[in-house]
Amino acid sequence: MSVVVFGSVNMDLVVEVQRLPLAGETLLGQNFFTAPGGKGANQAVAAARLGSHTRMVGRVGQDVFGTTLRDSLATDGVDIGGVEQDRSAPSGIAAIAVDAAGQNTIVVVPGANGTLDETDLVRLEDALVDARVLLLQLEIPVPLVTAAARAARRHNVTVILDPAPAQPLPPELYALVNILTPNQSEASTLTGIPVRDRETAARAAAILLEHGVRSVIVKLGADGAYWATAADAGWVPPFSVAAIDTVAAGDAFNGALATALASGRVWNEALRWAAAAGALATTKPGAQAAMPRLDELEVLLSS
Ligand code: RIB
């Protein structure tokens, strides 16, 4: 049983700075590097490194970035048969600034991720036949995200939606989602409630459940995660690690959650896997490069 990811593949252009710039300000940075990223591809790498048979469906450009991004996914064991190289658009990129405390800002230019259309849904439908979990995010056109969720439900596949970057969701999409995983700011955008802590996360989760999702997990970074269903709710305590770069920690969380559920782990264990993977991703620079491997995860889980 596999995990399928339908989403973005980006090249990340990362600058490391002492602090994030203010509007109109020029700063000198300390370092620059390019590295494979994209919320979809990051989640695919996280799932594959933790042991899932993982298929990615998406698009890159027919350019140097596109070839590098496909090769890198394949090296990590992701099945890239569903990742097309599009002649009409360049590969997606993300301009990322990371400060000395590990906090970041990200600007994404979707490029080929924005050209996904119904033909990609055909490849997705093939991949869903023997899948257990579908991972979705919002860096590809939202109507296709909705169509993908609809297809997954037809195949009885669990849909996990990372509502990032945050934007209003069509009402139909909420009802197709099994697990919605906003972070603090995404939960605030979706509900209008300023989410700061467990209590405000619980209020936001209640609103999202009313919209029709089956479960909500509000990721609160170093403060852990709050989860709720219509019948139950709980808290996942954080793992204590030395964080240097929070980029893609949420992607590690979702990839690990998918792998744990696809391999039959129970809900509470899957949540611990997700929290541990998210924490480990903050201990290394970069996005896909920071996705943890199974042995690292097991060490943290048993600590
Ligand atoms: O979640 C982190 C990712 O967001 C980066 O890799 C970047 O490409 C953007 O998609």
PDB file of C-alpha atoms and ligand atoms in Angstrom:
ATOM      1  CA  MET A   1       0.000   0.000   0.000  1.00  0.00           C
ATOM      2  CA  SER A   2       1.479   3.317  -1.022  1.00  0.00           C
ATOM      3  CA  VAL A   3       1.426   7.000  -0.233  1.00  0.00           C
ATOM      4  CA  VAL A   4       0.622   9.264  -3.184  1.00  0.00           C
ATOM      5  CA  VAL A   5       1.552  12.951  -3.292  1.00  0.00           C
ATOM      6  CA  PHE A   6      -0.149  15.338  -5.708  1.00  0.00           C
ATOM      7  CA  GLY A   7       1.587  18.688  -5.365  1.00  0.00           C
ATOM      8  CA  SER A   8       4.414  21.087  -5.950  1.00  0.00           C
ATOM      9  CA  VAL A   9       8.050  20.546  -6.800  1.00  0.00           C
ATOM     10  CA  ASN A  10      10.243  23.655  -6.357  1.00  0.00           C
ATOM     11  CA  MET A  11      13.866  24.635  -6.406  1.00  0.00           C
ATOM     12  CA  ASP A  12      14.517  26.539  -3.169  1.00  0.00           C
ATOM     13  CA  LEU A  13      16.791  29.600  -3.391  1.00  0.00           C
ATOM     14  CA  VAL A  14      17.836  30.052   0.216  1.00  0.00           C
ATOM     15  CA  VAL A  15      19.583  33.007   1.860  1.00  0.00           C
ATOM     16  CA  GLU A  16      20.754  32.841   5.459  1.00  0.00           C
ATOM     17  CA  VAL A  17      20.560  36.190   7.260  1.00  0.00           C
ATOM     18  CA  GLN A  18      21.078  37.340  10.844  1.00  0.00           C
ATOM     19  CA  ARG A  19      17.507  38.664  10.910  1.00  0.00           C
ATOM     20  CA  LEU A  20      14.686  38.843   8.368  1.00  0.00           C
ATOM     21  CA  PRO A  21      14.612  42.128   6.365  1.00  0.00           C
ATOM     22  CA  LEU A  22      12.002  44.851   6.918  1.00  0.00           C
ATOM     23  CA  ALA A  23      10.062  46.278   3.958  1.00  0.00           C
ATOM     24  CA  GLY A  24      12.369  48.444   1.827  1.00  0.00           C
ATOM     25  CA  GLU A  25      15.500  47.349   3.700  1.00  0.00           C
ATOM     26  CA  THR A  26      18.692  45.918   2.165  1.00  0.00           C
ATOM     27  CA  LEU A  27      20.628  43.455   4.316  1.00  0.00           C
ATOM     28  CA  LEU A  28      23.854  41.531   3.859  1.00  0.00           C
ATOM     29  CA  GLY A  29      23.310  37.780   4.078  1.00  0.00           C
ATOM     30  CA  GLN A  30      25.738  35.158   5.401  1.00  0.00           C
ATOM     31  CA  ASN A  31      25.154  32.322   2.949  1.00  0.00           C
ATOM     32  CA  PHE A  32      23.236  31.278  -0.179  1.00  0.00           C
ATOM     33  CA  PHE A  33      22.387  27.834  -1.532  1.00  0.00           C
ATOM     34  CA  THR A  34      19.923  26.154  -3.888  1.00  0.00           C
ATOM     35  CA  ALA A  35      18.260  22.898  -2.811  1.00  0.00           C
ATOM     36  CA  PRO A  36      15.265  20.753  -3.805  1.00  0.00           C
ATOM     37  CA  GLY A  37      12.002  21.761  -2.142  1.00  0.00           C
ATOM     38  CA  GLY A  38       8.299  22.288  -2.782  1.00  0.00           C
ATOM     39  CA  LYS A  39       5.729  21.265  -0.196  1.00  0.00           C
ATOM     40  CA  GLY A  40       4.550  18.313  -2.259  1.00  0.00           C
ATOM     41  CA  ALA A  41       8.009  16.986  -3.070  1.00  0.00           C
ATOM     42  CA  ASN A  42       9.210  17.522   0.513  1.00  0.00           C
ATOM     43  CA  GLN A  43       6.304  15.465   1.844  1.00  0.00           C
ATOM     44  CA  ALA A  44       7.054  12.754  -0.734  1.00  0.00           C
ATOM     45  CA  VAL A  45      10.694  12.564   0.370  1.00  0.00           C
ATOM     46  CA  ALA A  46       9.667  12.455   4.043  1.00  0.00           C
ATOM     47  CA  ALA A  47       7.273   9.560   3.379  1.00  0.00           C
ATOM     48  CA  ALA A  48       9.819   7.648   1.260  1.00  0.00           C
ATOM     49  CA  ARG A  49      12.685   8.065   3.739  1.00  0.00           C
ATOM     50  CA  LEU A  50      10.455   6.685   6.495  1.00  0.00           C
ATOM     51  CA  GLY A  51       9.654   3.557   4.494  1.00  0.00           C
ATOM     52  CA  SER A  52       6.550   4.192   2.374  1.00  0.00           C
ATOM     53  CA  HIS A  53       6.325   3.216  -1.256  1.00  0.00           C
ATOM     54  CA  THR A  54       5.738   6.797  -2.442  1.00  0.00           C
ATOM     55  CA  ARG A  55       4.470   8.078  -5.772  1.00  0.00           C
ATOM     56  CA  MET A  56       4.662  11.734  -6.773  1.00  0.00           C
ATOM     57  CA  VAL A  57       2.355  13.318  -9.354  1.00  0.00           C
ATOM     58  CA  GLY A  58       3.262  16.858 -10.407  1.00  0.00           C
ATOM     59  CA  ARG A  59       5.107  19.021 -12.931  1.00  0.00           C
ATOM     60  CA  VAL A  60       8.508  20.646 -13.302  1.00  0.00           C
ATOM     61  CA  GLY A  61       9.847  22.725 -16.182  1.00  0.00           C
ATOM     62  CA  GLN A  62      11.965  21.407 -19.026  1.00  0.00           C
ATOM     63  CA  ASP A  63      15.001  23.179 -17.589  1.00  0.00           C
ATOM     64  CA  VAL A  64      18.057  22.447 -15.459  1.00  0.00           C
ATOM     65  CA  PHE A  65      16.086  22.834 -12.218  1.00  0.00           C
ATOM     66  CA  GLY A  66      13.431  20.429 -13.494  1.00  0.00           C
ATOM     67  CA  THR A  67      15.942  17.708 -14.323  1.00  0.00           C
ATOM     68  CA  THR A  68      17.762  18.169 -11.005  1.00  0.00           C
ATOM     69  CA  LEU A  69      14.482  18.079  -9.054  1.00  0.00           C
ATOM     70  CA  ARG A  70      13.300  14.856 -10.717  1.00  0.00           C
ATOM     71  CA  ASP A  71      16.691  13.175 -10.248  1.00  0.00           C
ATOM     72  CA  SER A  72      16.815  14.184  -6.616  1.00  0.00           C
ATOM     73  CA  LEU A  73      13.350  12.750  -5.894  1.00  0.00           C
ATOM     74  CA  ALA A  74      14.299   9.497  -7.622  1.00  0.00           C
ATOM     75  CA  THR A  75      17.522   9.270  -5.598  1.00  0.00           C
ATOM     76  CA  ASP A  76      15.399   9.479  -2.463  1.00  0.00           C
ATOM     77  CA  GLY A  77      13.341   6.510  -3.634  1.00  0.00           C
ATOM     78  CA  VAL A  78      10.250   8.440  -4.767  1.00  0.00           C
ATOM     79  CA  ASP A  79       8.500   6.989  -7.824  1.00  0.00           C
ATOM     80  CA  ILE A  80       8.662   9.925 -10.296  1.00  0.00           C
ATOM     81  CA  GLY A  81       6.693   8.283 -13.120  1.00  0.00           C
ATOM     82  CA  GLY A  82       3.966  10.886 -12.512  1.00  0.00           C
ATOM     83  CA  VAL A  83       6.255  13.952 -12.571  1.00  0.00           C
ATOM     84  CA  GLU A  84       6.072  15.511 -16.060  1.00  0.00           C
ATOM     85  CA  GLN A  85       8.543  17.976 -17.565  1.00  0.00           C
ATOM     86  CA  ASP A  86       6.437  20.827 -18.976  1.00  0.00           C
ATOM     87  CA  ARG A  87       7.700  22.766 -22.033  1.00  0.00           C
ATOM     88  CA  SER A  88       5.406  25.734 -21.428  1.00  0.00           C
ATOM     89  CA  ALA A  89       6.613  26.936 -18.011  1.00  0.00           C
ATOM     90  CA  PRO A  90       9.802  27.051 -15.944  1.00  0.00           C
ATOM     91  CA  SER A  91      10.214  24.966 -12.805  1.00  0.00           C
ATOM     92  CA  GLY A  92       8.637  26.392  -9.669  1.00  0.00           C
ATOM     93  CA  ILE A  93      10.971  28.213  -7.301  1.00  0.00           C
ATOM     94  CA  ALA A  94      10.800  29.438  -3.709  1.00  0.00           C
ATOM     95  CA  ALA A  95      12.832  32.423  -2.481  1.00  0.00           C
ATOM     96  CA  ILE A  96      13.502  31.661   1.188  1.00  0.00           C
ATOM     97  CA  ALA A  97      15.178  33.736   3.908  1.00  0.00           C
ATOM     98  CA  VAL A  98      16.212  31.961   7.119  1.00  0.00           C
ATOM     99  CA  ASP A  99      17.299  34.000  10.156  1.00  0.00           C
ATOM    100  CA  ALA A 100      19.740  33.138  12.933  1.00  0.00           C
ATOM    101  CA  ALA A 101      16.896  31.789  15.096  1.00  0.00           C
ATOM    102  CA  GLY A 102      15.819  29.387  12.329  1.00  0.00           C
ATOM    103  CA  GLN A 103      12.641  31.307  11.445  1.00  0.00           C
ATOM    104  CA  ASN A 104      11.870  31.855   7.757  1.00  0.00           C
ATOM    105  CA  THR A 105       9.901  33.736   5.130  1.00  0.00           C
ATOM    106  CA  ILE A 106       9.024  32.073   1.806  1.00  0.00           C
ATOM    107  CA  VAL A 107       7.862  33.508  -1.536  1.00  0.00           C
ATOM    108  CA  VAL A 108       6.828  30.851  -4.068  1.00  0.00           C
ATOM    109  CA  VAL A 109       6.615  31.389  -7.831  1.00  0.00           C
ATOM    110  CA  PRO A 110       4.645  28.309  -8.990  1.00  0.00           C
ATOM    111  CA  GLY A 111       5.875  28.060 -12.613  1.00  0.00           C
ATOM    112  CA  ALA A 112       5.081  24.545 -13.876  1.00  0.00           C
ATOM    113  CA  ASN A 113       3.214  23.711 -10.634  1.00  0.00           C
ATOM    114  CA  GLY A 114       0.566  26.188 -11.796  1.00  0.00           C
ATOM    115  CA  THR A 115       0.048  24.441 -15.144  1.00  0.00           C
ATOM    116  CA  LEU A 116      -1.288  21.156 -13.714  1.00  0.00           C
ATOM    117  CA  ASP A 117      -4.572  20.227 -15.389  1.00  0.00           C
ATOM    118  CA  GLU A 118      -7.027  17.347 -15.931  1.00  0.00           C
ATOM    119  CA  THR A 119      -4.358  15.255 -17.698  1.00  0.00           C
ATOM    120  CA  ASP A 120      -2.461  15.104 -14.413  1.00  0.00           C
ATOM    121  CA  LEU A 121      -5.621  13.816 -12.723  1.00  0.00           C
ATOM    122  CA  VAL A 122      -5.526  10.795 -15.048  1.00  0.00           C
ATOM    123  CA  ARG A 123      -2.003   9.928 -13.816  1.00  0.00           C
ATOM    124  CA  LEU A 124      -3.154  10.560 -10.271  1.00  0.00           C
ATOM    125  CA  GLU A 125      -6.144   8.252 -10.615  1.00  0.00           C
ATOM    126  CA  ASP A 126      -3.815   5.430 -11.770  1.00  0.00           C
ATOM    127  CA  ALA A 127      -1.585   5.983  -8.739  1.00  0.00           C
ATOM    128  CA  LEU A 128      -4.541   5.949  -6.347  1.00  0.00           C
ATOM    129  CA  VAL A 129      -5.565   2.410  -7.276  1.00  0.00           C
ATOM    130  CA  ASP A 130      -3.341   0.744  -4.671  1.00  0.00           C
ATOM    131  CA  ALA A 131      -2.799   3.752  -2.375  1.00  0.00           C
ATOM    132  CA  ARG A 132      -3.737   4.154   1.245  1.00  0.00           C
ATOM    133  CA  VAL A 133      -3.034   7.884   1.778  1.00  0.00           C
ATOM    134  CA  LEU A 134      -3.080  10.938  -0.532  1.00  0.00           C
ATOM    135  CA  LEU A 135      -1.063  13.983   0.550  1.00  0.00           C
ATOM    136  CA  LEU A 136      -2.254  17.355  -0.769  1.00  0.00           C
ATOM    137  CA  GLN A 137      -1.119  20.978  -0.284  1.00  0.00           C
ATOM    138  CA  LEU A 138      -2.133  24.293  -1.889  1.00  0.00           C
ATOM    139  CA  GLU A 139       0.816  25.160  -4.159  1.00  0.00           C
ATOM    140  CA  ILE A 140      -1.057  23.800  -7.206  1.00  0.00           C
ATOM    141  CA  PRO A 141      -4.435  25.056  -8.556  1.00  0.00           C
ATOM    142  CA  VAL A 142      -7.107  24.580  -5.866  1.00  0.00           C
ATOM    143  CA  PRO A 143      -9.770  23.191  -8.278  1.00  0.00           C
ATOM    144  CA  LEU A 144      -7.357  20.332  -9.016  1.00  0.00           C
ATOM    145  CA  VAL A 145      -6.736  19.780  -5.305  1.00  0.00           C
ATOM    146  CA  THR A 146     -10.500  19.408  -4.895  1.00  0.00           C
ATOM    147  CA  ALA A 147     -10.745  17.038  -7.859  1.00  0.00           C
ATOM    148  CA  ALA A 148      -7.849  14.985  -6.471  1.00  0.00           C
ATOM    149  CA  ALA A 149      -9.543  14.705  -3.083  1.00  0.00           C
ATOM    150  CA  ARG A 150     -12.756  13.616  -4.800  1.00  0.00           C
ATOM    151  CA  ALA A 151     -10.840  10.910  -6.729  1.00  0.00           C
ATOM    152  CA  ALA A 152      -9.163   9.721  -3.524  1.00  0.00           C
ATOM    153  CA  ARG A 153     -12.503   9.344  -1.774  1.00  0.00           C
ATOM    154  CA  ARG A 154     -13.757   7.247  -4.718  1.00  0.00           C
ATOM    155  CA  HIS A 155     -10.794   4.913  -4.156  1.00  0.00           C
ATOM    156  CA  ASN A 156     -11.300   4.880  -0.382  1.00  0.00           C
ATOM    157  CA  VAL A 157      -7.925   6.598   0.124  1.00  0.00           C
ATOM    158  CA  THR A 158      -7.344   8.771   3.225  1.00  0.00           C
ATOM    159  CA  VAL A 159      -6.928  12.456   2.269  1.00  0.00           C
ATOM    160  CA  ILE A 160      -4.485  14.589   4.279  1.00  0.00           C
ATOM    161  CA  LEU A 161      -4.564  18.272   3.269  1.00  0.00           C
ATOM    162  CA  ASP A 162      -1.879  20.733   4.326  1.00  0.00           C
ATOM    163  CA  PRO A 163      -3.651  24.096   3.721  1.00  0.00           C
ATOM    164  CA  ALA A 164      -0.428  25.896   2.795  1.00  0.00           C
ATOM    165  CA  PRO A 165      -0.043  28.542   1.549  1.00  0.00           C
ATOM    166  CA  ALA A 166      -3.249  29.496   3.396  1.00  0.00           C
ATOM    167  CA  GLN A 167      -6.164  30.662   1.288  1.00  0.00           C
ATOM    168  CA  PRO A 168      -9.949  30.347   1.478  1.00  0.00           C
ATOM    169  CA  LEU A 169     -11.012  26.784   0.651  1.00  0.00           C
ATOM    170  CA  PRO A 170     -14.058  25.799  -1.435  1.00  0.00           C
ATOM    171  CA  PRO A 171     -16.758  24.380   0.889  1.00  0.00           C
ATOM    172  CA  GLU A 172     -16.770  21.079  -1.042  1.00  0.00           C
ATOM    173  CA  LEU A 173     -13.082  20.507  -0.296  1.00  0.00           C
ATOM    174  CA  TYR A 174     -13.545  20.548   3.496  1.00  0.00           C
ATOM    175  CA  ALA A 175     -15.997  17.677   3.265  1.00  0.00           C
ATOM    176  CA  LEU A 176     -13.553  15.585   1.210  1.00  0.00           C
ATOM    177  CA  VAL A 177     -10.686  15.889   3.688  1.00  0.00           C
ATOM    178  CA  ASN A 178     -10.018  13.248   6.334  1.00  0.00           C
ATOM    179  CA  ILE A 179      -7.213  15.128   8.100  1.00  0.00           C
ATOM    180  CA  LEU A 180      -6.570  18.887   7.806  1.00  0.00           C
ATOM    181  CA  THR A 181      -3.169  19.991   9.142  1.00  0.00           C
ATOM    182  CA  PRO A 182      -2.902  23.798   9.363  1.00  0.00           C
ATOM    183  CA  ASN A 183      -0.088  25.452  11.258  1.00  0.00           C
ATOM    184  CA  GLN A 184      -0.834  28.341  13.593  1.00  0.00           C
ATOM    185  CA  SER A 185      -1.037  31.064  10.936  1.00  0.00           C
ATOM    186  CA  GLU A 186      -2.953  28.883   8.466  1.00  0.00           C
ATOM    187  CA  ALA A 187      -5.515  27.989  11.148  1.00  0.00           C
ATOM    188  CA  SER A 188      -5.890  31.723  11.865  1.00  0.00           C
ATOM    189  CA  THR A 189      -6.396  32.571   8.178  1.00  0.00           C
ATOM    190  CA  LEU A 190      -8.958  29.799   7.681  1.00  0.00           C
ATOM    191  CA  THR A 191     -11.011  30.621  10.777  1.00  0.00           C
ATOM    192  CA  GLY A 192     -10.380  34.286  11.647  1.00  0.00           C
ATOM    193  CA  ILE A 193      -9.320  33.219  15.158  1.00  0.00           C
ATOM    194  CA  PRO A 194      -5.825  34.379  16.143  1.00  0.00           C
ATOM    195  CA  VAL A 195      -4.305  31.002  17.057  1.00  0.00           C
ATOM    196  CA  ARG A 196      -1.651  31.369  19.769  1.00  0.00           C
ATOM    197  CA  ASP A 197      -1.972  28.408  22.102  1.00  0.00           C
ATOM    198  CA  ARG A 198      -3.877  25.222  22.886  1.00  0.00           C
ATOM    199  CA  GLU A 199      -7.104  27.019  23.777  1.00  0.00           C
ATOM    200  CA  THR A 200      -7.250  29.128  20.600  1.00  0.00           C
ATOM    201  CA  ALA A 201      -6.176  26.080  18.549  1.00  0.00           C
ATOM    202  CA  ALA A 202      -9.146  24.187  20.011  1.00  0.00           C
ATOM    203  CA  ARG A 203     -11.529  26.994  19.015  1.00  0.00           C
ATOM    204  CA  ALA A 204     -10.140  27.090  15.476  1.00  0.00           C
ATOM    205  CA  ALA A 205     -10.291  23.291  15.193  1.00  0.00           C
ATOM    206  CA  ALA A 206     -13.964  23.316  16.235  1.00  0.00           C
ATOM    207  CA  ILE A 207     -14.766  25.724  13.390  1.00  0.00           C
ATOM    208  CA  LEU A 208     -12.871  23.601  10.861  1.00  0.00           C
ATOM    209  CA  LEU A 209     -14.712  20.461  12.009  1.00  0.00           C
ATOM    210  CA  GLU A 210     -17.999  22.320  11.497  1.00  0.00           C
ATOM    211  CA  HIS A 211     -16.913  22.938   7.883  1.00  0.00           C
ATOM    212  CA  GLY A 212     -16.895  19.156   7.376  1.00  0.00           C
ATOM    213  CA  VAL A 213     -13.347  17.804   7.792  1.00  0.00           C
ATOM    214  CA  ARG A 214     -13.136  14.563   9.823  1.00  0.00           C
ATOM    215  CA  SER A 215     -10.032  15.465  11.876  1.00  0.00           C
ATOM    216  CA  VAL A 216      -7.957  18.578  12.417  1.00  0.00           C
ATOM    217  CA  ILE A 217      -4.358  18.766  13.603  1.00  0.00           C
ATOM    218  CA  VAL A 218      -3.158  22.301  14.410  1.00  0.00           C
ATOM    219  CA  LYS A 219       0.643  22.308  14.236  1.00  0.00           C
ATOM    220  CA  LEU A 220       2.079  24.715  16.791  1.00  0.00           C
ATOM    221  CA  GLY A 221       5.774  24.183  16.050  1.00  0.00           C
ATOM    222  CA  ALA A 222       7.903  24.040  19.182  1.00  0.00           C
ATOM    223  CA  ASP A 223       4.708  23.997  21.294  1.00  0.00           C
ATOM    224  CA  GLY A 224       3.502  20.636  19.920  1.00  0.00           C
ATOM    225  CA  ALA A 225       0.202  20.016  18.166  1.00  0.00           C
ATOM    226  CA  TYR A 226      -3.494  20.060  19.067  1.00  0.00           C
ATOM    227  CA  TRP A 227      -5.826  17.564  17.386  1.00  0.00           C
ATOM    228  CA  ALA A 228      -9.589  17.138  17.340  1.00  0.00           C
ATOM    229  CA  THR A 229     -12.293  14.997  15.805  1.00  0.00           C
ATOM    230  CA  ALA A 230     -16.045  15.277  16.363  1.00  0.00           C
ATOM    231  CA  ALA A 231     -15.747  12.712  19.173  1.00  0.00           C
ATOM    232  CA  ASP A 232     -12.365  13.314  20.754  1.00  0.00           C
ATOM    233  CA  ALA A 233      -9.454  15.727  21.126  1.00  0.00           C
ATOM    234  CA  GLY A 234      -5.922  15.726  22.458  1.00  0.00           C
ATOM    235  CA  TRP A 235      -2.474  17.221  22.594  1.00  0.00           C
ATOM    236  CA  VAL A 236       0.792  15.977  21.115  1.00  0.00           C
ATOM    237  CA  PRO A 237       3.690  17.226  23.242  1.00  0.00           C
ATOM    238  CA  PRO A 238       6.720  18.588  21.368  1.00  0.00           C
ATOM    239  CA  PHE A 239      10.056  16.785  21.134  1.00  0.00           C
ATOM    240  CA  SER A 240      12.935  18.843  22.435  1.00  0.00           C
ATOM    241  CA  VAL A 241      15.640  19.346  19.786  1.00  0.00           C
ATOM    242  CA  ALA A 242      18.208  22.028  18.876  1.00  0.00           C
ATOM    243  CA  ALA A 243      16.371  23.775  16.015  1.00  0.00           C
ATOM    244  CA  ILE A 244      18.432  25.662  13.427  1.00  0.00           C
ATOM    245  CA  ASP A 245      16.048  25.890  10.428  1.00  0.00           C
ATOM    246  CA  THR A 246      12.273  25.417  10.516  1.00  0.00           C
ATOM    247  CA  VAL A 247      11.828  25.234   6.715  1.00  0.00           C
ATOM    248  CA  ALA A 248       9.749  22.152   5.756  1.00  0.00           C
ATOM    249  CA  ALA A 249       9.206  20.982   9.348  1.00  0.00           C
ATOM    250  CA  GLY A 250       5.472  20.908   8.559  1.00  0.00           C
ATOM    251  CA  ASP A 251       6.194  18.804   5.463  1.00  0.00           C
ATOM    252  CA  ALA A 252       8.163  16.286   7.533  1.00  0.00           C
ATOM    253  CA  PHE A 253       5.179  16.159   9.926  1.00  0.00           C
ATOM    254  CA  ASN A 254       2.727  15.327   7.111  1.00  0.00           C
ATOM    255  CA  GLY A 255       4.994  12.828   5.349  1.00  0.00           C
ATOM    256  CA  ALA A 256       5.531  10.958   8.611  1.00  0.00           C
ATOM    257  CA  LEU A 257       1.833  11.070   9.487  1.00  0.00           C
ATOM    258  CA  ALA A 258       1.004   9.535   6.094  1.00  0.00           C
ATOM    259  CA  THR A 259       3.625   6.803   6.399  1.00  0.00           C
ATOM    260  CA  ALA A 260       2.539   5.895   9.918  1.00  0.00           C
ATOM    261  CA  LEU A 261      -1.132   5.659   8.919  1.00  0.00           C
ATOM    262  CA  ALA A 262      -0.378   3.830   5.642  1.00  0.00           C
ATOM    263  CA  SER A 263       1.618   1.235   7.573  1.00  0.00           C
ATOM    264  CA  GLY A 264      -1.275   0.624   9.956  1.00  0.00           C
ATOM    265  CA  ARG A 265      -0.109   2.519  13.041  1.00  0.00           C
ATOM    266  CA  VAL A 266      -2.824   3.736  15.383  1.00  0.00           C
ATOM    267  CA  TRP A 267      -3.729   7.431  15.602  1.00  0.00           C
ATOM    268  CA  ASN A 268      -1.732   8.323  18.735  1.00  0.00           C
ATOM    269  CA  GLU A 269       1.375   6.575  17.483  1.00  0.00           C
ATOM    270  CA  ALA A 270       1.025   8.243  14.070  1.00  0.00           C
ATOM    271  CA  LEU A 271       0.826  11.636  15.788  1.00  0.00           C
ATOM    272  CA  ARG A 272       4.034  10.933  17.734  1.00  0.00           C
ATOM    273  CA  TRP A 273       5.767   9.905  14.493  1.00  0.00           C
ATOM    274  CA  ALA A 274       4.632  13.150  12.875  1.00  0.00           C
ATOM    275  CA  ALA A 275       5.742  15.337  15.791  1.00  0.00           C
ATOM    276  CA  ALA A 276       9.127  13.602  15.988  1.00  0.00           C
ATOM    277  CA  ALA A 277       9.720  13.948  12.228  1.00  0.00           C
ATOM    278  CA  GLY A 278       8.755  17.636  12.329  1.00  0.00           C
ATOM    279  CA  ALA A 279      11.182  18.245  15.195  1.00  0.00           C
ATOM    280  CA  LEU A 280      14.037  16.382  13.480  1.00  0.00           C
ATOM    281  CA  ALA A 281      13.565  18.412  10.281  1.00  0.00           C
ATOM    282  CA  THR A 282      14.382  21.601  12.211  1.00  0.00           C
ATOM    283  CA  THR A 283      17.816  20.280  13.192  1.00  0.00           C
ATOM    284  CA  LYS A 284      19.242  20.453   9.635  1.00  0.00           C
ATOM    285  CA  PRO A 285      19.322  23.167   6.943  1.00  0.00           C
ATOM    286  CA  GLY A 286      17.217  22.934   3.789  1.00  0.00           C
ATOM    287  CA  ALA A 287      13.927  21.248   2.925  1.00  0.00           C
ATOM    288  CA  GLN A 288      14.261  17.758   1.412  1.00  0.00           C
ATOM    289  CA  ALA A 289      17.787  17.446   2.781  1.00  0.00           C
ATOM    290  CA  ALA A 290      16.371  17.845   6.291  1.00  0.00           C
ATOM    291  CA  MET A 291      13.726  15.107   6.040  1.00  0.00           C
ATOM    292  CA  PRO A 292      14.559  12.470   8.677  1.00  0.00           C
ATOM    293  CA  ARG A 293      15.303   8.796   8.040  1.00  0.00           C
ATOM    294  CA  LEU A 294      13.660   5.929   9.909  1.00  0.00           C
ATOM    295  CA  ASP A 295      16.655   5.206  12.168  1.00  0.00           C
ATOM    296  CA  GLU A 296      16.865   8.851  13.303  1.00  0.00           C
ATOM    297  CA  LEU A 297      13.123   8.866  13.980  1.00  0.00           C
ATOM    298  CA  GLU A 298      13.312   5.685  16.047  1.00  0.00           C
ATOM    299  CA  VAL A 299      16.119   7.121  18.175  1.00  0.00           C
ATOM    300  CA  LEU A 300      14.091  10.249  18.964  1.00  0.00           C
ATOM    301  CA  LEU A 301      10.896   8.278  19.606  1.00  0.00           C
ATOM    302  CA  SER A 302      12.659   6.072  22.125  1.00  0.00           C
ATOM    303  CA  SER A 303      14.450   8.959  23.862  1.00  0.00           C
TER     304      SER A 303
HETATM  305  O1  RIB B   1       7.350  23.951   3.228  1.00  0.00           O
HETATM  306  C1  RIB B   1       8.588  24.397   2.741  1.00  0.00           C
HETATM  307  C2  RIB B   1       8.533  24.568   1.249  1.00  0.00           C
HETATM  308  O2  RIB B   1       7.641  25.616   0.943  1.00  0.00           O
HETATM  309  C3  RIB B   1       9.829  24.937   0.598  1.00  0.00           C
HETATM  310  O3  RIB B   1      10.592  23.816   0.235  1.00  0.00           O
HETATM  311  C4  RIB B   1       9.387  25.793  -0.571  1.00  0.00           C
HETATM  312  O4  RIB B   1       9.685  25.246  -1.823  1.00  0.00           O
HETATM  313  C5  RIB B   1       7.891  26.020  -0.382  1.00  0.00           C
HETATM  314  O5  RIB B   1       7.157  25.199  -1.192  1.00  0.00           O
END
